[in-house]
Amino acid sequence: MKWTKEQQEAIEIRGKNILVSAAAGSGKTAVLVERIKQLIIKDRIPIDRMLIVTFSNAAASEMREKIVDAISKELEQAPESSFLREQLNLVHRANISTFHAFSMEVIRRYFYLIDVEPNFKVCDEAQKKILQAEAMEQLFSALFESGSQDFIDFLSKFAITKNDNAVKEMIYETHGFIQSIPDSFRWLRERAEALACSQEDFLISPAFLEIKGEIARSLAQAENCFSRAGEMLKDYGIASLVPKWKLDMEAMGALRSGFETLPFEEFGRLISEIKFQTFTASKEDKEAYKAIKETVAALRDQGKAVIKKLSTQYFARTVEAYAEDLNRTHRDAMYLCHLVEEFDRIYKEKKQSRGLIDFSDIEHYALAVLSREEAAAEYRDKFEYIFIDEYQDSNLVQETLIG
């Protein structure tokens, strides 16, 4: 196969971590297989010194077959090679698997480090839903019986009429979401605690940074609309409107500059007062302008609509009001953390009493194992190379596992 310059570089580069990013169907997996093949054949790295991770069992089987095929073809050219023959024997025992399969191997090998029964079973989705429903009912029954005022207040805010399913769904969704995050409950509590903040804290909070990021993206979108309108004017020779278009672009430049330099509320006043030009072509340009008038107007209207939306969506309220909103949610967020933690505790007890773990547990337990130096040292020594196919689909727990 003839490789491109970039593919060849990805195959041959050594001594550093690499990330291959390319469009679907561009040959990323083929490059990965070729890199593995060359590491075996040219660098004499045994296949059992590699961890190769895919995102389905079928993909793992296909990857194994491709590696077997590559080694077999090379062995035909060098039948005397005992090293290549040994790799063919090793490949069926090599760590070519999904993250879950690798995690299962880690847990079964070191179950005693994390207090998991050695004969544990993985529950299927139906069992999981039944146990979670039982855990939720047990949690709500206990809270109703206790007469917890915090619980009653939370229900009054978030339950629909007398139906508490909305709150249960909130607990389910939050619990499910944090399963892809290492040290899930610490992360959840930190995010909830961050909601109690001063105006100064708000201005450096993730929430405010997200708002600023959205404003920056919208400004770029609006400026692109005006820019495209101007390009059409120049392409069609509508000279009489180009000066007015330049004034529009100057206004957009002032907004961009103000966003980068002005305090948030001052920039809000600037964006609410912005004025754009009225386009009326000269007699000389009137006929030529007819051909593009609707398109130019649509582009400018789109840009102006983006600016107007920014003004009303983000600058109708003060920074103080934003901070107050976050502070009002703090108490409820902390109580939601408590509910999710209690739900997880009961759910975990039900699994343990039956000798079960679920799919989310697999990676979290493997991460707990590998946080112990005894286990981590073995796997560090065992694997010289780690390969991940479809890396963009991995979550933070999986990334931490191989990190």
CSV table of C-alpha atoms in Angstrom, one decimal:
chain,number,residue,atom,x,y,z
A,1,MET,CA,0.0,0.0,0.0
A,2,LYS,CA,1.2,3.5,-0.9
A,3,TRP,CA,1.2,5.7,2.2
A,4,THR,CA,0.9,9.5,2.2
A,5,LYS,CA,3.6,11.6,3.8
A,6,GLU,CA,1.5,12.1,7.0
A,7,GLN,CA,0.6,8.4,7.2
A,8,GLN,CA,4.2,7.4,6.8
A,9,GLU,CA,5.2,9.7,9.6
A,10,ALA,CA,2.5,8.3,11.9
A,11,ILE,CA,3.8,4.8,11.1
A,12,GLU,CA,7.5,5.5,11.6
A,13,ILE,CA,7.7,8.1,14.4
A,14,ARG,CA,9.2,6.7,17.6
A,15,GLY,CA,9.8,7.9,21.2
A,16,LYS,CA,6.8,10.1,21.7
A,17,ASN,CA,3.0,9.9,22.1
A,18,ILE,CA,1.1,10.5,18.8
A,19,LEU,CA,-2.5,11.3,18.0
A,20,VAL,CA,-3.8,10.6,14.5
A,21,SER,CA,-6.7,12.7,13.5
A,22,ALA,CA,-8.3,12.3,10.0
A,23,ALA,CA,-11.7,11.9,8.3
A,24,ALA,CA,-13.7,8.7,8.5
A,25,GLY,CA,-12.5,6.1,5.9
A,26,SER,CA,-9.1,7.8,5.5
A,27,GLY,CA,-7.1,4.8,6.7
A,28,LYS,CA,-6.5,5.5,10.4
A,29,THR,CA,-6.9,1.8,11.4
A,30,ALA,CA,-4.7,0.7,8.5
A,31,VAL,CA,-2.0,3.1,9.7
A,32,LEU,CA,-2.3,1.7,13.2
A,33,VAL,CA,-2.0,-1.9,12.0
A,34,GLU,CA,1.0,-1.0,9.8
A,35,ARG,CA,2.7,0.8,12.8
A,36,ILE,CA,2.1,-2.3,14.9
A,37,LYS,CA,3.5,-4.5,12.1
A,38,GLN,CA,6.6,-2.5,11.7
A,39,LEU,CA,7.2,-2.3,15.5
A,40,ILE,CA,7.1,-6.1,15.5
A,41,ILE,CA,9.1,-6.7,12.3
A,42,LYS,CA,11.6,-3.9,12.2
A,43,ASP,CA,11.9,-2.9,15.9
A,44,ARG,CA,11.5,-6.5,17.2
A,45,ILE,CA,8.9,-5.5,19.8
A,46,PRO,CA,7.0,-8.6,20.9
A,47,ILE,CA,3.2,-8.4,20.5
A,48,ASP,CA,2.7,-9.2,24.1
A,49,ARG,CA,4.5,-5.9,25.0
A,50,MET,CA,1.6,-4.0,23.4
A,51,LEU,CA,-1.9,-3.1,24.7
A,52,ILE,CA,-4.2,-2.6,21.7
A,53,VAL,CA,-7.6,-1.2,22.6
A,54,THR,CA,-10.7,-1.1,20.3
A,55,PHE,CA,-14.3,-0.2,20.9
A,56,SER,CA,-16.1,-3.4,20.2
A,57,ASN,CA,-15.4,-7.1,20.4
A,58,ALA,CA,-15.9,-7.4,16.6
A,59,ALA,CA,-13.3,-4.7,16.0
A,60,ALA,CA,-10.9,-6.4,18.4
A,61,SER,CA,-11.3,-9.7,16.4
A,62,GLU,CA,-10.8,-7.9,13.1
A,63,MET,CA,-7.7,-6.1,14.5
A,64,ARG,CA,-6.3,-9.4,15.6
A,65,GLU,CA,-6.9,-11.0,12.2
A,66,LYS,CA,-5.2,-8.0,10.4
A,67,ILE,CA,-2.1,-8.4,12.6
A,68,VAL,CA,-2.0,-12.1,12.0
A,69,ASP,CA,-2.3,-11.6,8.3
A,70,ALA,CA,0.4,-9.0,8.3
A,71,ILE,CA,2.8,-11.2,10.3
A,72,SER,CA,2.0,-14.2,8.2
A,73,LYS,CA,2.8,-12.4,4.9
A,74,GLU,CA,6.1,-11.3,6.4
A,75,LEU,CA,6.8,-14.8,7.5
A,76,GLU,CA,6.4,-16.1,4.0
A,77,GLN,CA,9.2,-13.8,3.0
A,78,ALA,CA,11.4,-14.9,6.0
A,79,PRO,CA,10.3,-18.5,6.9
A,80,GLU,CA,13.4,-19.0,9.0
A,81,SER,CA,12.4,-16.2,11.4
A,82,SER,CA,11.7,-17.8,14.8
A,83,PHE,CA,10.8,-14.3,16.2
A,84,LEU,CA,7.9,-13.9,13.7
A,85,ARG,CA,6.8,-17.4,14.3
A,86,GLU,CA,6.7,-16.7,18.1
A,87,GLN,CA,4.6,-13.6,17.5
A,88,LEU,CA,2.0,-15.6,15.6
A,89,ASN,CA,1.8,-17.9,18.6
A,90,LEU,CA,1.5,-15.0,21.0
A,91,VAL,CA,-1.0,-12.9,19.1
A,92,HIS,CA,-4.0,-14.9,20.2
A,93,ARG,CA,-3.0,-14.3,23.9
A,94,ALA,CA,-2.0,-10.7,23.3
A,95,ASN,CA,-4.0,-7.8,24.9
A,96,ILE,CA,-6.1,-6.9,21.9
A,97,SER,CA,-9.5,-6.1,23.3
A,98,THR,CA,-12.0,-3.5,24.3
A,99,PHE,CA,-11.5,-1.2,27.4
A,100,HIS,CA,-14.1,-3.4,29.2
A,101,ALA,CA,-12.3,-6.6,28.5
A,102,PHE,CA,-8.9,-5.2,29.5
A,103,SER,CA,-10.5,-3.8,32.7
A,104,MET,CA,-12.0,-7.2,33.5
A,105,GLU,CA,-8.6,-8.8,33.2
A,106,VAL,CA,-7.2,-6.2,35.7
A,107,ILE,CA,-10.0,-6.7,38.2
A,108,ARG,CA,-9.8,-10.5,38.1
A,109,ARG,CA,-6.1,-10.4,38.6
A,110,TYR,CA,-6.2,-7.9,41.5
A,111,PHE,CA,-9.7,-8.3,42.9
A,112,TYR,CA,-8.3,-8.6,46.5
A,113,LEU,CA,-6.9,-5.0,46.3
A,114,ILE,CA,-10.4,-3.5,46.0
A,115,ASP,CA,-12.6,-5.8,48.1
A,116,VAL,CA,-14.4,-7.4,45.2
A,117,GLU,CA,-15.5,-11.1,45.3
A,118,PRO,CA,-13.4,-13.2,42.9
A,119,ASN,CA,-16.5,-14.9,41.5
A,120,PHE,CA,-18.3,-11.7,40.6
A,121,LYS,CA,-20.6,-11.6,37.6
A,122,VAL,CA,-21.5,-8.7,35.4
A,123,CYS,CA,-25.2,-7.9,35.5
A,124,ASP,CA,-27.1,-7.3,32.2
A,125,GLU,CA,-29.1,-4.1,31.4
A,126,ALA,CA,-32.4,-5.7,32.6
A,127,GLN,CA,-30.9,-6.7,36.0
A,128,LYS,CA,-29.3,-3.2,36.3
A,129,LYS,CA,-32.7,-1.5,35.8
A,130,ILE,CA,-34.5,-3.7,38.3
A,131,LEU,CA,-31.8,-3.2,41.0
A,132,GLN,CA,-31.7,0.6,40.4
A,133,ALA,CA,-35.5,0.8,40.6
A,134,GLU,CA,-35.4,-1.1,43.9
A,135,ALA,CA,-32.7,1.1,45.2
A,136,MET,CA,-34.6,4.2,44.2
A,137,GLU,CA,-37.8,3.0,45.9
A,138,GLN,CA,-35.9,2.1,49.0
A,139,LEU,CA,-34.2,5.6,49.1
A,140,PHE,CA,-37.5,7.4,48.7
A,141,SER,CA,-39.3,5.3,51.2
A,142,ALA,CA,-36.6,6.0,53.8
A,143,LEU,CA,-36.7,9.7,53.1
A,144,PHE,CA,-40.5,9.9,53.4
A,145,GLU,CA,-40.5,7.9,56.6
A,146,SER,CA,-37.8,10.1,58.1
A,147,GLY,CA,-39.9,13.2,57.4
A,148,SER,CA,-36.8,15.0,56.1
A,149,GLN,CA,-37.7,18.7,55.5
A,150,ASP,CA,-34.8,19.1,53.0
A,151,PHE,CA,-36.3,16.2,51.0
A,152,ILE,CA,-39.8,17.7,51.1
A,153,ASP,CA,-38.5,21.1,50.1
A,154,PHE,CA,-36.6,19.6,47.2
A,155,LEU,CA,-39.7,17.7,46.0
A,156,SER,CA,-41.8,20.8,46.2
A,157,LYS,CA,-39.3,22.6,43.8
A,158,PHE,CA,-38.6,19.9,41.3
A,159,ALA,CA,-41.4,17.3,41.4
A,160,ILE,CA,-44.4,17.7,39.1
A,161,THR,CA,-47.6,18.0,41.1
A,162,LYS,CA,-47.7,14.9,43.3
A,163,ASN,CA,-45.6,12.8,41.0
A,164,ASP,CA,-42.0,12.4,42.1
A,165,ASN,CA,-40.8,10.7,38.9
A,166,ALA,CA,-39.1,14.0,37.7
A,167,VAL,CA,-36.9,13.9,40.8
A,168,LYS,CA,-36.1,10.2,40.4
A,169,GLU,CA,-35.2,10.9,36.7
A,170,MET,CA,-32.9,13.7,37.9
A,171,ILE,CA,-31.1,11.3,40.2
A,172,TYR,CA,-30.9,8.6,37.5
A,173,GLU,CA,-29.5,11.0,34.9
A,174,THR,CA,-26.9,12.6,37.3
A,175,HIS,CA,-25.8,9.2,38.4
A,176,GLY,CA,-25.5,7.9,34.9
A,177,PHE,CA,-23.6,11.0,33.7
A,178,ILE,CA,-20.9,10.9,36.3
A,179,GLN,CA,-20.0,7.2,35.5
A,180,SER,CA,-17.7,8.4,32.7
A,181,ILE,CA,-15.7,10.6,35.1
A,182,PRO,CA,-12.9,9.4,37.4
A,183,ASP,CA,-13.6,9.9,41.1
A,184,SER,CA,-17.2,10.7,40.2
A,185,PHE,CA,-18.6,11.9,43.5
A,186,ARG,CA,-15.7,14.1,44.4
A,187,TRP,CA,-16.1,15.7,40.9
A,188,LEU,CA,-19.9,16.1,41.4
A,189,ARG,CA,-19.5,17.7,44.9
A,190,GLU,CA,-16.8,20.1,43.7
A,191,ARG,CA,-19.1,21.3,40.8
A,192,ALA,CA,-22.0,21.8,43.2
A,193,GLU,CA,-19.8,23.6,45.8
A,194,ALA,CA,-18.5,25.9,43.0
A,195,LEU,CA,-22.1,27.3,42.7
A,196,ALA,CA,-21.6,29.2,45.9
A,197,CYS,CA,-19.6,32.1,44.6
A,198,SER,CA,-19.0,35.9,44.8
A,199,GLN,CA,-19.1,38.2,41.8
A,200,GLU,CA,-15.3,37.9,41.6
A,201,ASP,CA,-15.5,34.1,41.7
A,202,PHE,CA,-18.2,34.1,39.1
A,203,LEU,CA,-16.0,36.0,36.6
A,204,ILE,CA,-13.4,33.1,36.7
A,205,SER,CA,-15.9,30.3,37.0
A,206,PRO,CA,-16.4,27.6,34.3
A,207,ALA,CA,-20.0,28.9,33.8
A,208,PHE,CA,-18.7,32.4,33.0
A,209,LEU,CA,-15.9,31.1,30.7
A,210,GLU,CA,-18.6,29.1,28.8
A,211,ILE,CA,-20.7,32.2,28.4
A,212,LYS,CA,-17.6,34.1,27.1
A,213,GLY,CA,-16.8,31.3,24.7
A,214,GLU,CA,-20.3,31.3,23.3
A,215,ILE,CA,-20.1,35.1,22.9
A,216,ALA,CA,-16.8,34.8,21.0
A,217,ARG,CA,-18.2,32.1,18.7
A,218,SER,CA,-21.3,34.2,18.0
A,219,LEU,CA,-19.3,37.4,17.2
A,220,ALA,CA,-17.2,35.4,14.8
A,221,GLN,CA,-20.3,34.0,13.2
A,222,ALA,CA,-21.8,37.5,12.8
A,223,GLU,CA,-18.6,39.0,11.4
A,224,ASN,CA,-18.4,36.1,8.9
A,225,CYS,CA,-22.0,37.0,7.7
A,226,PHE,CA,-21.0,40.7,7.1
A,227,SER,CA,-17.8,39.7,5.5
A,228,ARG,CA,-19.5,37.4,3.0
A,229,ALA,CA,-22.0,40.2,2.1
A,230,GLY,CA,-19.1,42.5,1.4
A,231,GLU,CA,-17.3,39.9,-0.8
A,232,MET,CA,-20.5,39.7,-2.9
A,233,LEU,CA,-20.6,43.5,-3.3
A,234,LYS,CA,-17.0,43.6,-4.5
A,235,ASP,CA,-17.4,40.6,-6.8
A,236,TYR,CA,-20.4,42.3,-8.5
A,237,GLY,CA,-18.8,45.7,-8.6
A,238,ILE,CA,-21.4,47.5,-6.4
A,239,ALA,CA,-18.9,50.3,-5.6
A,240,SER,CA,-21.5,52.6,-4.0
A,241,LEU,CA,-22.2,50.2,-1.1
A,242,VAL,CA,-18.6,49.1,-0.3
A,243,PRO,CA,-17.9,52.2,1.9
A,244,LYS,CA,-21.1,51.4,3.9
A,245,TRP,CA,-20.0,47.8,4.2
A,246,LYS,CA,-16.6,48.9,5.5
A,247,LEU,CA,-18.4,50.9,8.2
A,248,ASP,CA,-20.3,47.7,9.2
A,249,MET,CA,-17.0,45.8,9.4
A,250,GLU,CA,-15.5,48.6,11.5
A,251,ALA,CA,-18.5,48.3,13.9
A,252,MET,CA,-17.9,44.6,14.1
A,253,GLY,CA,-14.2,45.2,14.7
A,254,ALA,CA,-15.0,47.5,17.5
A,255,LEU,CA,-17.2,44.8,19.1
A,256,ARG,CA,-14.5,42.3,18.8
A,257,SER,CA,-11.9,44.7,20.3
A,258,GLY,CA,-14.4,45.7,23.1
A,259,PHE,CA,-15.1,42.1,23.9
A,260,GLU,CA,-11.4,41.4,24.5
A,261,THR,CA,-10.7,44.6,26.5
A,262,LEU,CA,-13.8,45.9,28.2
A,263,PRO,CA,-15.5,44.7,31.4
A,264,PHE,CA,-18.4,42.4,30.8
A,265,GLU,CA,-21.2,44.9,31.6
A,266,GLU,CA,-19.5,47.7,29.7
A,267,PHE,CA,-19.3,45.5,26.7
A,268,GLY,CA,-23.0,44.8,27.1
A,269,ARG,CA,-23.7,48.5,26.8
A,270,LEU,CA,-21.6,48.7,23.7
A,271,ILE,CA,-23.3,45.8,21.9
A,272,SER,CA,-26.8,47.1,22.8
A,273,GLU,CA,-26.0,50.5,21.2
A,274,ILE,CA,-24.4,49.2,18.0
A,275,LYS,CA,-25.8,50.6,14.7
A,276,PHE,CA,-25.5,49.2,11.3
A,277,GLN,CA,-25.7,51.0,7.9
A,278,THR,CA,-28.7,51.2,5.6
A,279,PHE,CA,-27.9,49.9,2.2
A,280,THR,CA,-29.3,51.8,-0.8
A,281,ALA,CA,-27.4,51.4,-4.1
A,282,SER,CA,-26.6,54.4,-6.4
A,283,LYS,CA,-28.4,54.7,-9.7
A,284,GLU,CA,-25.4,53.4,-11.5
A,285,ASP,CA,-25.3,50.2,-9.3
A,286,LYS,CA,-29.0,49.7,-8.9
A,287,GLU,CA,-29.5,47.3,-11.8
A,288,ALA,CA,-26.5,45.2,-10.9
A,289,TYR,CA,-27.4,45.2,-7.3
A,290,LYS,CA,-30.8,43.6,-8.0
A,291,ALA,CA,-29.0,40.2,-8.7
A,292,ILE,CA,-27.6,40.0,-5.2
A,293,LYS,CA,-29.8,42.3,-3.1
A,294,GLU,CA,-31.7,39.5,-1.4
A,295,THR,CA,-28.7,37.4,-0.6
A,296,VAL,CA,-26.7,40.4,0.7
A,297,ALA,CA,-29.7,41.5,2.8
A,298,ALA,CA,-30.2,37.9,4.2
A,299,LEU,CA,-26.5,37.7,5.2
A,300,ARG,CA,-26.6,41.1,6.9
A,301,ASP,CA,-29.9,40.3,8.6
A,302,GLN,CA,-28.4,37.0,9.9
A,303,GLY,CA,-25.4,38.9,11.3
A,304,LYS,CA,-27.6,41.5,12.9
A,305,ALA,CA,-29.9,38.8,14.4
A,306,VAL,CA,-26.9,37.1,16.0
A,307,ILE,CA,-25.8,40.4,17.6
A,308,LYS,CA,-29.3,41.2,18.9
A,309,LYS,CA,-29.6,37.7,20.4
A,310,LEU,CA,-26.3,38.1,22.2
A,311,SER,CA,-27.5,41.4,23.6
A,312,THR,CA,-30.8,40.0,24.9
A,313,GLN,CA,-29.5,36.6,26.0
A,314,TYR,CA,-26.4,37.6,27.9
A,315,PHE,CA,-26.5,41.3,28.7
A,316,ALA,CA,-30.0,41.9,29.9
A,317,ARG,CA,-28.8,41.1,33.4
A,318,THR,CA,-25.9,42.1,35.5
A,319,VAL,CA,-22.9,40.0,36.7
A,320,GLU,CA,-24.4,40.4,40.2
A,321,ALA,CA,-27.6,38.8,39.0
A,322,TYR,CA,-25.8,35.9,37.4
A,323,ALA,CA,-23.8,35.2,40.6
A,324,GLU,CA,-27.0,35.4,42.7
A,325,ASP,CA,-28.7,32.8,40.4
A,326,LEU,CA,-25.8,30.4,40.9
A,327,ASN,CA,-25.9,30.9,44.6
A,328,ARG,CA,-29.6,30.2,44.7
A,329,THR,CA,-29.0,26.8,43.0
A,330,HIS,CA,-26.2,25.9,45.4
A,331,ARG,CA,-28.2,24.4,48.2
A,332,ASP,CA,-30.4,22.4,45.8
A,333,ALA,CA,-27.3,21.1,43.9
A,334,MET,CA,-25.7,20.0,47.2
A,335,TYR,CA,-28.8,18.1,48.2
A,336,LEU,CA,-29.0,16.5,44.8
A,337,CYS,CA,-25.4,15.3,45.4
A,338,HIS,CA,-26.6,13.8,48.6
A,339,LEU,CA,-29.5,12.0,46.9
A,340,VAL,CA,-27.2,10.6,44.2
A,341,GLU,CA,-24.7,9.4,46.7
A,342,GLU,CA,-27.4,7.7,48.8
A,343,PHE,CA,-28.9,6.1,45.7
A,344,ASP,CA,-25.4,4.8,44.7
A,345,ARG,CA,-24.8,3.4,48.2
A,346,ILE,CA,-28.0,1.4,48.2
A,347,TYR,CA,-27.6,0.3,44.6
A,348,LYS,CA,-24.1,-0.9,45.3
A,349,GLU,CA,-25.2,-2.8,48.4
A,350,LYS,CA,-27.8,-4.6,46.3
A,351,LYS,CA,-25.2,-5.5,43.7
A,352,GLN,CA,-22.7,-6.7,46.3
A,353,SER,CA,-25.3,-8.9,48.1
A,354,ARG,CA,-25.8,-10.7,44.8
A,355,GLY,CA,-22.1,-10.8,43.7
A,356,LEU,CA,-22.8,-8.5,40.8
A,357,ILE,CA,-21.1,-5.5,39.2
A,358,ASP,CA,-22.4,-3.4,36.3
A,359,PHE,CA,-20.6,-2.2,33.2
A,360,SER,CA,-19.8,1.2,34.7
A,361,ASP,CA,-18.2,-0.5,37.7
A,362,ILE,CA,-15.8,-2.5,35.5
A,363,GLU,CA,-13.8,0.6,34.4
A,364,HIS,CA,-14.0,2.3,37.8
A,365,TYR,CA,-12.9,-0.8,39.7
A,366,ALA,CA,-10.0,-1.3,37.2
A,367,LEU,CA,-9.0,2.4,37.8
A,368,ALA,CA,-9.1,1.7,41.6
A,369,VAL,CA,-6.8,-1.3,41.1
A,370,LEU,CA,-4.4,0.7,38.9
A,371,SER,CA,-4.3,3.5,41.5
A,372,ARG,CA,-2.4,1.0,43.6
A,373,GLU,CA,1.3,0.9,42.9
A,374,GLU,CA,1.6,-2.8,43.1
A,375,ALA,CA,-0.7,-3.3,40.1
A,376,ALA,CA,0.3,-0.2,38.2
A,377,ALA,CA,4.0,-1.1,38.3
A,378,GLU,CA,3.2,-4.5,36.8
A,379,TYR,CA,1.3,-3.1,33.8
A,380,ARG,CA,3.8,-0.3,33.3
A,381,ASP,CA,6.5,-2.9,33.0
A,382,LYS,CA,4.4,-5.2,30.8
A,383,PHE,CA,3.4,-2.7,28.1
A,384,GLU,CA,5.9,-0.8,26.1
A,385,TYR,CA,3.3,0.5,23.6
A,386,ILE,CA,-0.4,1.4,23.9
A,387,PHE,CA,-2.7,1.8,20.9
A,388,ILE,CA,-6.2,3.0,21.0
A,389,ASP,CA,-8.4,2.7,17.9
A,390,GLU,CA,-11.3,5.3,17.7
A,391,TYR,CA,-9.7,7.3,20.5
A,392,GLN,CA,-12.3,10.1,20.1
A,393,ASP,CA,-14.9,7.8,21.6
A,394,SER,CA,-13.0,7.2,24.8
A,395,ASN,CA,-14.2,8.8,28.1
A,396,LEU,CA,-12.2,10.3,30.9
A,397,VAL,CA,-12.2,7.1,33.0
A,398,GLN,CA,-10.8,5.1,30.0
A,399,GLU,CA,-8.3,7.9,29.3
A,400,THR,CA,-7.2,7.8,32.9
A,401,LEU,CA,-6.9,4.0,32.8
A,402,ILE,CA,-4.2,4.1,30.2
A,403,GLY,CA,-2.6,7.3,31.3
